[in-house]
CSV table of C-alpha atoms in Angstrom, one decimal:
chain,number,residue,atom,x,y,z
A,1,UNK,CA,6.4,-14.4,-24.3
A,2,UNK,CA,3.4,-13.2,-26.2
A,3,UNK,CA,0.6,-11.7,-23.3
A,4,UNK,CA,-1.6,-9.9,-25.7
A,5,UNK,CA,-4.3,-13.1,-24.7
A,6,UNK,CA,-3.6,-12.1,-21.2
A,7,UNK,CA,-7.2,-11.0,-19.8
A,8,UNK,CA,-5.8,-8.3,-17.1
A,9,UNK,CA,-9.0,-6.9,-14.9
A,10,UNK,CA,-8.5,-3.2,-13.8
A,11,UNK,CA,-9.7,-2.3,-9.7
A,12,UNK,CA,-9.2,0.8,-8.1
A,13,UNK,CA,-8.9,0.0,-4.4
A,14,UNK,CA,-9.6,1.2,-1.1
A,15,UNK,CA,-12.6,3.2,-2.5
A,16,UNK,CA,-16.2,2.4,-3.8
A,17,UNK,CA,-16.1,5.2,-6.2
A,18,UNK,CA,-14.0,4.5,-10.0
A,19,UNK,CA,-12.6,8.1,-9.7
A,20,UNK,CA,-11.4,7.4,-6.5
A,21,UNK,CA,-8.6,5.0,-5.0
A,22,UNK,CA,-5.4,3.3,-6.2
A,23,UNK,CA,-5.9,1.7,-9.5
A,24,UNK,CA,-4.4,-1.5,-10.0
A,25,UNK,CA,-4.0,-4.4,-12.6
A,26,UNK,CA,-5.5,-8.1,-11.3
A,27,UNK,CA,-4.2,-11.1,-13.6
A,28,UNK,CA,-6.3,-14.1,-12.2
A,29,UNK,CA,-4.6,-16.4,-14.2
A,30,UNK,CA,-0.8,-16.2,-14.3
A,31,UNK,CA,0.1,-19.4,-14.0
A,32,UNK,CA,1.7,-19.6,-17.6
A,33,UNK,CA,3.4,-16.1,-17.5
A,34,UNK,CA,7.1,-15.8,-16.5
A,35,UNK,CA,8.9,-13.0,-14.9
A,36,UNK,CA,9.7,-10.9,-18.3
A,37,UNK,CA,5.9,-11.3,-19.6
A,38,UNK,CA,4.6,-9.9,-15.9
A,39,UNK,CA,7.0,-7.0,-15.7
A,40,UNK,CA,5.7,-6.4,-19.6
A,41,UNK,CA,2.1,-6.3,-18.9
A,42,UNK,CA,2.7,-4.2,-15.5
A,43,UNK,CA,4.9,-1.7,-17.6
A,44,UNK,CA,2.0,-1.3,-20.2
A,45,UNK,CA,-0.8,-0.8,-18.0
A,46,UNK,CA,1.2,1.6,-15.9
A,47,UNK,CA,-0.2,1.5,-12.5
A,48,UNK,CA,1.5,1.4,-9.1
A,49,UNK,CA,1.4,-2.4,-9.2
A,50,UNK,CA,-0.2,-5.2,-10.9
A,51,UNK,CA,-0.9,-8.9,-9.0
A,52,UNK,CA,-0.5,-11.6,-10.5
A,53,UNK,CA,-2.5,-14.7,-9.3
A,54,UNK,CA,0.4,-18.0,-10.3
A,55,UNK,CA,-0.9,-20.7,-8.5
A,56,UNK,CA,-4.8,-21.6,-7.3
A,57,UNK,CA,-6.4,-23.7,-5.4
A,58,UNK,CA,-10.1,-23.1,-4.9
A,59,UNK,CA,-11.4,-26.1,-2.9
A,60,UNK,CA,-8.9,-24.4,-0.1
A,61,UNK,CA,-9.4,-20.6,-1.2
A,62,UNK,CA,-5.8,-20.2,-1.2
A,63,UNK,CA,-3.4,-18.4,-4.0
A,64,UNK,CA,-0.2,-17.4,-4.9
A,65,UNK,CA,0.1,-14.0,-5.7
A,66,UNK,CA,3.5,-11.5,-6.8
A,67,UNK,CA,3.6,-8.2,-7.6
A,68,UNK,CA,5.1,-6.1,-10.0
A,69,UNK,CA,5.3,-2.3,-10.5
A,70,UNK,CA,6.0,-0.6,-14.1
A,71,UNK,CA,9.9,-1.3,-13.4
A,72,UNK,CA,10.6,-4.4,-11.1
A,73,UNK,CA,8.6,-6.9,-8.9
A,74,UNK,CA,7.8,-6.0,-5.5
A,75,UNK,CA,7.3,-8.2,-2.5
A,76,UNK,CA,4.5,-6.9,-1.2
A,77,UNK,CA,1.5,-4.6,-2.3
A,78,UNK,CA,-1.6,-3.9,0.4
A,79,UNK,CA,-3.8,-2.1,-2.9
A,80,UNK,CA,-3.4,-4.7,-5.3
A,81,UNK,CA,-4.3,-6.9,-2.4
A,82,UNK,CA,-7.3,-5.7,-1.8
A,83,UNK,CA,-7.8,-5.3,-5.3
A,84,UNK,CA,-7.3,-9.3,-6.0
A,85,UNK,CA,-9.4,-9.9,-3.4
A,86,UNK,CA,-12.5,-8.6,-4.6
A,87,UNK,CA,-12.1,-9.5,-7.8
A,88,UNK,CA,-11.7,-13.8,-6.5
A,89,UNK,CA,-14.9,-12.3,-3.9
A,90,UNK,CA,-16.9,-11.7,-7.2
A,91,UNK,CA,-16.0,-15.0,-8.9
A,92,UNK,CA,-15.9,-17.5,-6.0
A,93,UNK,CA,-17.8,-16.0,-3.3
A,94,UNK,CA,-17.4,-13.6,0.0
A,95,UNK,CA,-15.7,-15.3,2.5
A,96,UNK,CA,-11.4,-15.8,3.6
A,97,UNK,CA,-8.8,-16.0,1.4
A,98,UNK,CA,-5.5,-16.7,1.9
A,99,UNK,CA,-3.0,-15.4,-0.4
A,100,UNK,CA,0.9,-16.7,-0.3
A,101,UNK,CA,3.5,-13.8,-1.0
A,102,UNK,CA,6.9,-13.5,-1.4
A,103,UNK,CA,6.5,-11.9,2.4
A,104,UNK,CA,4.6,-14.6,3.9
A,105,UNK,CA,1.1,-15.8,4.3
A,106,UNK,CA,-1.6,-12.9,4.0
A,107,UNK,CA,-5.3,-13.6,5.2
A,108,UNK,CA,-8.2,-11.5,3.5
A,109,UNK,CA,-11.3,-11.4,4.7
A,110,UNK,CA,-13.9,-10.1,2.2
A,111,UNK,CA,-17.6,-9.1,2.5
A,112,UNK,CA,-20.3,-7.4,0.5
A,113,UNK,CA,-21.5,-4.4,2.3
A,114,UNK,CA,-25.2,-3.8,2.1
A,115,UNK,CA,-25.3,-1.7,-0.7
A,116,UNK,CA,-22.0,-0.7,-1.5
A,117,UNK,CA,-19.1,-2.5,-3.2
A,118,UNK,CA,-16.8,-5.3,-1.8
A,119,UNK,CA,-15.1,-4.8,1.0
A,120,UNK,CA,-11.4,-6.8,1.4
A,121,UNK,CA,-9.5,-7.1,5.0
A,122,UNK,CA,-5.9,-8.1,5.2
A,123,UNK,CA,-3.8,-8.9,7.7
A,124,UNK,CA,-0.2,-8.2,7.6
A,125,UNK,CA,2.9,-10.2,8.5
A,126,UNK,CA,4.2,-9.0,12.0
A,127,UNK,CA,5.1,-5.2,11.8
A,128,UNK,CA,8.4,-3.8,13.0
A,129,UNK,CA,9.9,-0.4,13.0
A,130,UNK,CA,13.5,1.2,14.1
A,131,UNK,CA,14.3,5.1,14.3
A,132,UNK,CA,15.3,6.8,10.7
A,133,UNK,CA,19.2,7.6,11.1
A,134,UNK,CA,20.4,10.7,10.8
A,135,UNK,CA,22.0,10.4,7.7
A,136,UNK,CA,19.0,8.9,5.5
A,137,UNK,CA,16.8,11.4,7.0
A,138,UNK,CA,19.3,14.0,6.1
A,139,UNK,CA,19.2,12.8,1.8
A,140,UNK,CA,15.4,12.4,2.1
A,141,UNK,CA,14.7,15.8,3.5
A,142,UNK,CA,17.2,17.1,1.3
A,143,UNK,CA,15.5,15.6,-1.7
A,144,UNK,CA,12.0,16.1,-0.7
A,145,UNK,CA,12.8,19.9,-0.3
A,146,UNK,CA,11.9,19.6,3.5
A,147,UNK,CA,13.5,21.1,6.8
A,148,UNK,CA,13.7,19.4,10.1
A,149,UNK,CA,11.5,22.2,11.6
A,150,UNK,CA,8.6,21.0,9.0
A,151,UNK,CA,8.6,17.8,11.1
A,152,UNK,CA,6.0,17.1,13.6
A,153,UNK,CA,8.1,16.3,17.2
A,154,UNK,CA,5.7,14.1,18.4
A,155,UNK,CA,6.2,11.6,15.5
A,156,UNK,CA,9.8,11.0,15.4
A,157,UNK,CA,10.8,9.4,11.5
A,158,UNK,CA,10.8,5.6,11.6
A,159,UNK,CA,11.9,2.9,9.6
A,160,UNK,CA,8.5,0.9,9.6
A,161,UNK,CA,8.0,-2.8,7.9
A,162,UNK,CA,4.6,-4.3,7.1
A,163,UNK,CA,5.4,-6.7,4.4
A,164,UNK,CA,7.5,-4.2,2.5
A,165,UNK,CA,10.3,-0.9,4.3
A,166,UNK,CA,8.7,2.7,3.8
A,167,UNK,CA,10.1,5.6,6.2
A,168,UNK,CA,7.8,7.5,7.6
A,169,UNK,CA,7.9,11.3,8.0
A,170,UNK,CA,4.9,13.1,10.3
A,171,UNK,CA,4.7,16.7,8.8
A,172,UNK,CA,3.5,19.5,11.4
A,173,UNK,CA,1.1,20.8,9.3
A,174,UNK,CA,-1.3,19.7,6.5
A,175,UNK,CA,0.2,22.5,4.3
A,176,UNK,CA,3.3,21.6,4.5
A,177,UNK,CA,1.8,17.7,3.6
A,178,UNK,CA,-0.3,19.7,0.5
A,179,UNK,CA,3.1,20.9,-1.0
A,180,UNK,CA,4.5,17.7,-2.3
A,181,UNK,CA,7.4,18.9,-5.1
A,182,UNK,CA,10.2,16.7,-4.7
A,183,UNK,CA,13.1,15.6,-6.5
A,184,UNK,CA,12.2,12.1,-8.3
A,185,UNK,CA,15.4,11.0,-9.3
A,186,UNK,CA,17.2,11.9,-6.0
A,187,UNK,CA,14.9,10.6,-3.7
A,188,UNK,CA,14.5,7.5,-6.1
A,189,UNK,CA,18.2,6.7,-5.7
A,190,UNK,CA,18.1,7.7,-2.4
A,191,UNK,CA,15.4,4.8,-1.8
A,192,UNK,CA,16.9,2.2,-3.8
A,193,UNK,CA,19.8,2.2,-1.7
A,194,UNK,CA,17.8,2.2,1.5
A,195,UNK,CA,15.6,-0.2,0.8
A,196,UNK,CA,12.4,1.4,1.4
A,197,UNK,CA,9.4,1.3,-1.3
A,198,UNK,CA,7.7,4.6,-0.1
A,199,UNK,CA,8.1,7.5,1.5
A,200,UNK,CA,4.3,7.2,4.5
A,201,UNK,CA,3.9,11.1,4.7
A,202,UNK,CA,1.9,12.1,7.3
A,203,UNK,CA,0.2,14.9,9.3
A,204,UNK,CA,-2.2,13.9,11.9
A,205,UNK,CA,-5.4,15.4,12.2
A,206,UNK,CA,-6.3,13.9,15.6
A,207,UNK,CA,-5.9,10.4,17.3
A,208,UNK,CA,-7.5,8.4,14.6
A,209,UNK,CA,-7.1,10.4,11.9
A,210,UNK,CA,-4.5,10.3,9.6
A,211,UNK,CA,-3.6,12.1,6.3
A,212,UNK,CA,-1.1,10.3,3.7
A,213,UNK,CA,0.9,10.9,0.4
A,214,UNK,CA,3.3,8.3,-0.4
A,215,UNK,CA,5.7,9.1,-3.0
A,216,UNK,CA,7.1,6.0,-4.8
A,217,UNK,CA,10.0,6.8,-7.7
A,218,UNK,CA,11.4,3.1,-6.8
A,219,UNK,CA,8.4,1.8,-8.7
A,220,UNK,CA,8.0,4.5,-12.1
A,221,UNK,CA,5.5,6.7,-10.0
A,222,UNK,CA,5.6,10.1,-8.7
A,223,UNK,CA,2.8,9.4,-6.3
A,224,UNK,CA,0.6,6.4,-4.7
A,225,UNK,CA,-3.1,7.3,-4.1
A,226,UNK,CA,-3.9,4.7,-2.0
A,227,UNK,CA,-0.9,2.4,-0.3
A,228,UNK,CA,-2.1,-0.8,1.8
A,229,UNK,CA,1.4,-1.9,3.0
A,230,UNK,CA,2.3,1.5,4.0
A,231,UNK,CA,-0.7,1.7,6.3
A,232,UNK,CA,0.4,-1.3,7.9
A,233,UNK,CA,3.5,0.1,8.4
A,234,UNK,CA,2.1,3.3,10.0
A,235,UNK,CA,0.1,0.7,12.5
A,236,UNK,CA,3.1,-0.7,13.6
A,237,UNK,CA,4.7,2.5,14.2
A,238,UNK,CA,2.0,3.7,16.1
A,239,UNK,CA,2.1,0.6,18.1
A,240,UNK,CA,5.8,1.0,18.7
A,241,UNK,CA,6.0,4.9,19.8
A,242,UNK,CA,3.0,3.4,22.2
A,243,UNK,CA,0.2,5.3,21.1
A,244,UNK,CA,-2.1,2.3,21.0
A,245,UNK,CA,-2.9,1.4,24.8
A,246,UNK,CA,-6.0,-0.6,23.7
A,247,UNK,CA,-7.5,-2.2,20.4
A,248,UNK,CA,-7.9,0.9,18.0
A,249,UNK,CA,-9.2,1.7,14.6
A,250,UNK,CA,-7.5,4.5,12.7
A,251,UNK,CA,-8.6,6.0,9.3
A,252,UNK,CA,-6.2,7.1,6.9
A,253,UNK,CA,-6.8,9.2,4.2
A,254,UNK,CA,-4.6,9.4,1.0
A,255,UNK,CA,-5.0,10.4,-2.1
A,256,UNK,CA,-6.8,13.6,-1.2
A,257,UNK,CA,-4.2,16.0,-3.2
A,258,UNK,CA,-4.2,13.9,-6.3
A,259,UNK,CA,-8.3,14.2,-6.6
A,260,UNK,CA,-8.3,10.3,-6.3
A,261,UNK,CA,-9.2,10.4,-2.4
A,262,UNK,CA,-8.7,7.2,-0.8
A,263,UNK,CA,-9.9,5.8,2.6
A,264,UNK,CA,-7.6,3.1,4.3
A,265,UNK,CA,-9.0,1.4,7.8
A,266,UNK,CA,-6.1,-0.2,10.3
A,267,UNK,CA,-6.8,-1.8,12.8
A,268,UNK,CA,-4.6,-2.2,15.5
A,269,UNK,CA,-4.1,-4.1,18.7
A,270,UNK,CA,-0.8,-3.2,21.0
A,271,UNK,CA,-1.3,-7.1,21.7
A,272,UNK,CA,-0.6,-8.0,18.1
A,273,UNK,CA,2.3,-6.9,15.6
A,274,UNK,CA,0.0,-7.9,12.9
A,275,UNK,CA,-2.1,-4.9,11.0
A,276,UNK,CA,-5.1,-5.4,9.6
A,277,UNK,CA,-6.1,-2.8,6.8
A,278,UNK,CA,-9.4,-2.6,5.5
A,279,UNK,CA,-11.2,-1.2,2.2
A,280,UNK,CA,-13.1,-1.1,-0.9
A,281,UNK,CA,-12.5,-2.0,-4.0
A,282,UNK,CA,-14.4,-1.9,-7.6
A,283,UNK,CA,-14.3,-2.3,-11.1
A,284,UNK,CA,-11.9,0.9,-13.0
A,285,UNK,CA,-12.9,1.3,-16.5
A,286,UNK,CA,-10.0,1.3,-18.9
């Protein structure tokens, strides 16, 4: 199928600033492409992922959205999200969305901050999360280049869900987070077979403060700036390991190391297995 008509908007998410964020591809009209001409046009532009808006309908403020990295589609994608988001916000209006995914129904709230760009809220399908076993944290360690002793024993590794698997590693310190070198075709492998689409990296820098990298070979790339579903996962597994005794906002900050720093709100409630993620989005000039 020829897309070279195909008008593809490029957002960088979960920052107001172009050099900042988690670039993504926005397709707000999809509706004629099939699966071959998606995976095309997400392989040419490159980034993490690229939605693709398939089915409309205004009147209700509800769409069907997919996602598709450089190599496959993916179920879920919290960047491109946010990214789709404020790019419908611009066209129709601030207000709720609702966006049906291959993971379930996904509210967005969006608002225009007093001077400052669009702002998109999501709220993730019920979060869960199980202990890594031994033996997949064994390969990823392996082919990160990482040692159990570089873990932090207060965060034990977790399997965690929030629309999409990612396996979350706490490092003890932030250098040890810095010094990301890993193998991209083990750990890719090792991921495929697992299930998971990124590694949620972590070092926390006090109660509601996080620090993220989230490698993601499964999808083409080395490394994800800025990753939404990941964040929901973390919430969940905060909620889980009960660290969350009372509604609570956490910041998470990604992208730092790849000089396109990121900020990711989550907010969580021990109440609710659902995440909500906050941030910006804006324009990303091409």
């Amino acid at each position: 199928m020829d897309t070279s008509t195909t008008q593809i908007l490029r957002y960088t998410a979960f920052t107001a600033d172009p050099s900042g964020g988690n670039p993504a591809g926005v397709v707000l009209d999809a509706a004629e492409l099939d699966d071959d001409a998606m995976l095309t046009v997400a392989a040419d532009l490159g980034y993490s992922e690229t939605a693709f808006v398939t089915a409309r309908d205004e009147r209700r403020r509800r769409f069907t959205v997919r996602y598709f990295s450089p190599l496959a589609e993916v179920d879920f994608c919290g960047h491109a999200t946010v990214a789709t988001a404020v790019a419908l916000a611009e066209r129709l209006g601030a207000g709720p969305l609702v966006f049906d995914t291959a993971v379930g129904e996904v509210p967005v709230d969006t608002a225009t901050d007093t001077g400052e760009a669009t702002r998109a809220t999501l709220t993730s399908v019920p979060t869960t999360s199980r202990p890594a076993g031994a033996a997949e944290l064994d390969a990823t360690l392996t082919a990160l280049g990482w040692h159990p002793t570089d873990l932090d024993p207060a965060l034990p590794p977790r399997v965690a869900f929030g629309g999409v698997h990612h396996l979350v590693l706490a490092a003890k310190t932030r250098e040890r987070l810095a010094d990301l070198d890993y193998d991209f075709d083990a750990l890719g492998a090792h991921m495929r077979r697992a299930g998971w689409a990124t590694l949620q990296l972590v070092w926390r820098e006090s109660p509601d403060l996080f620090h993220a990298r989230d490698p993601f070979p499964v999808g083409g790339v080395v490394e994800d700036p800025a990753t939404g579903a990941a964040a929901a996962a973390l919430g969940g597994y905060l909620r889980d390991l009960g660290l969350v005794a009372e509604p609570t906002v956490v910041t998470v900050r990604q992208g730092e190391d790849m000089g396109r720093p990121s900020t990711l709100t989550v907010a969580l409630d021990p109440d609710d297995a659902r995440v909500r993620v906050s941030g910006h989005a804006v324009p990303f000039p091409s």
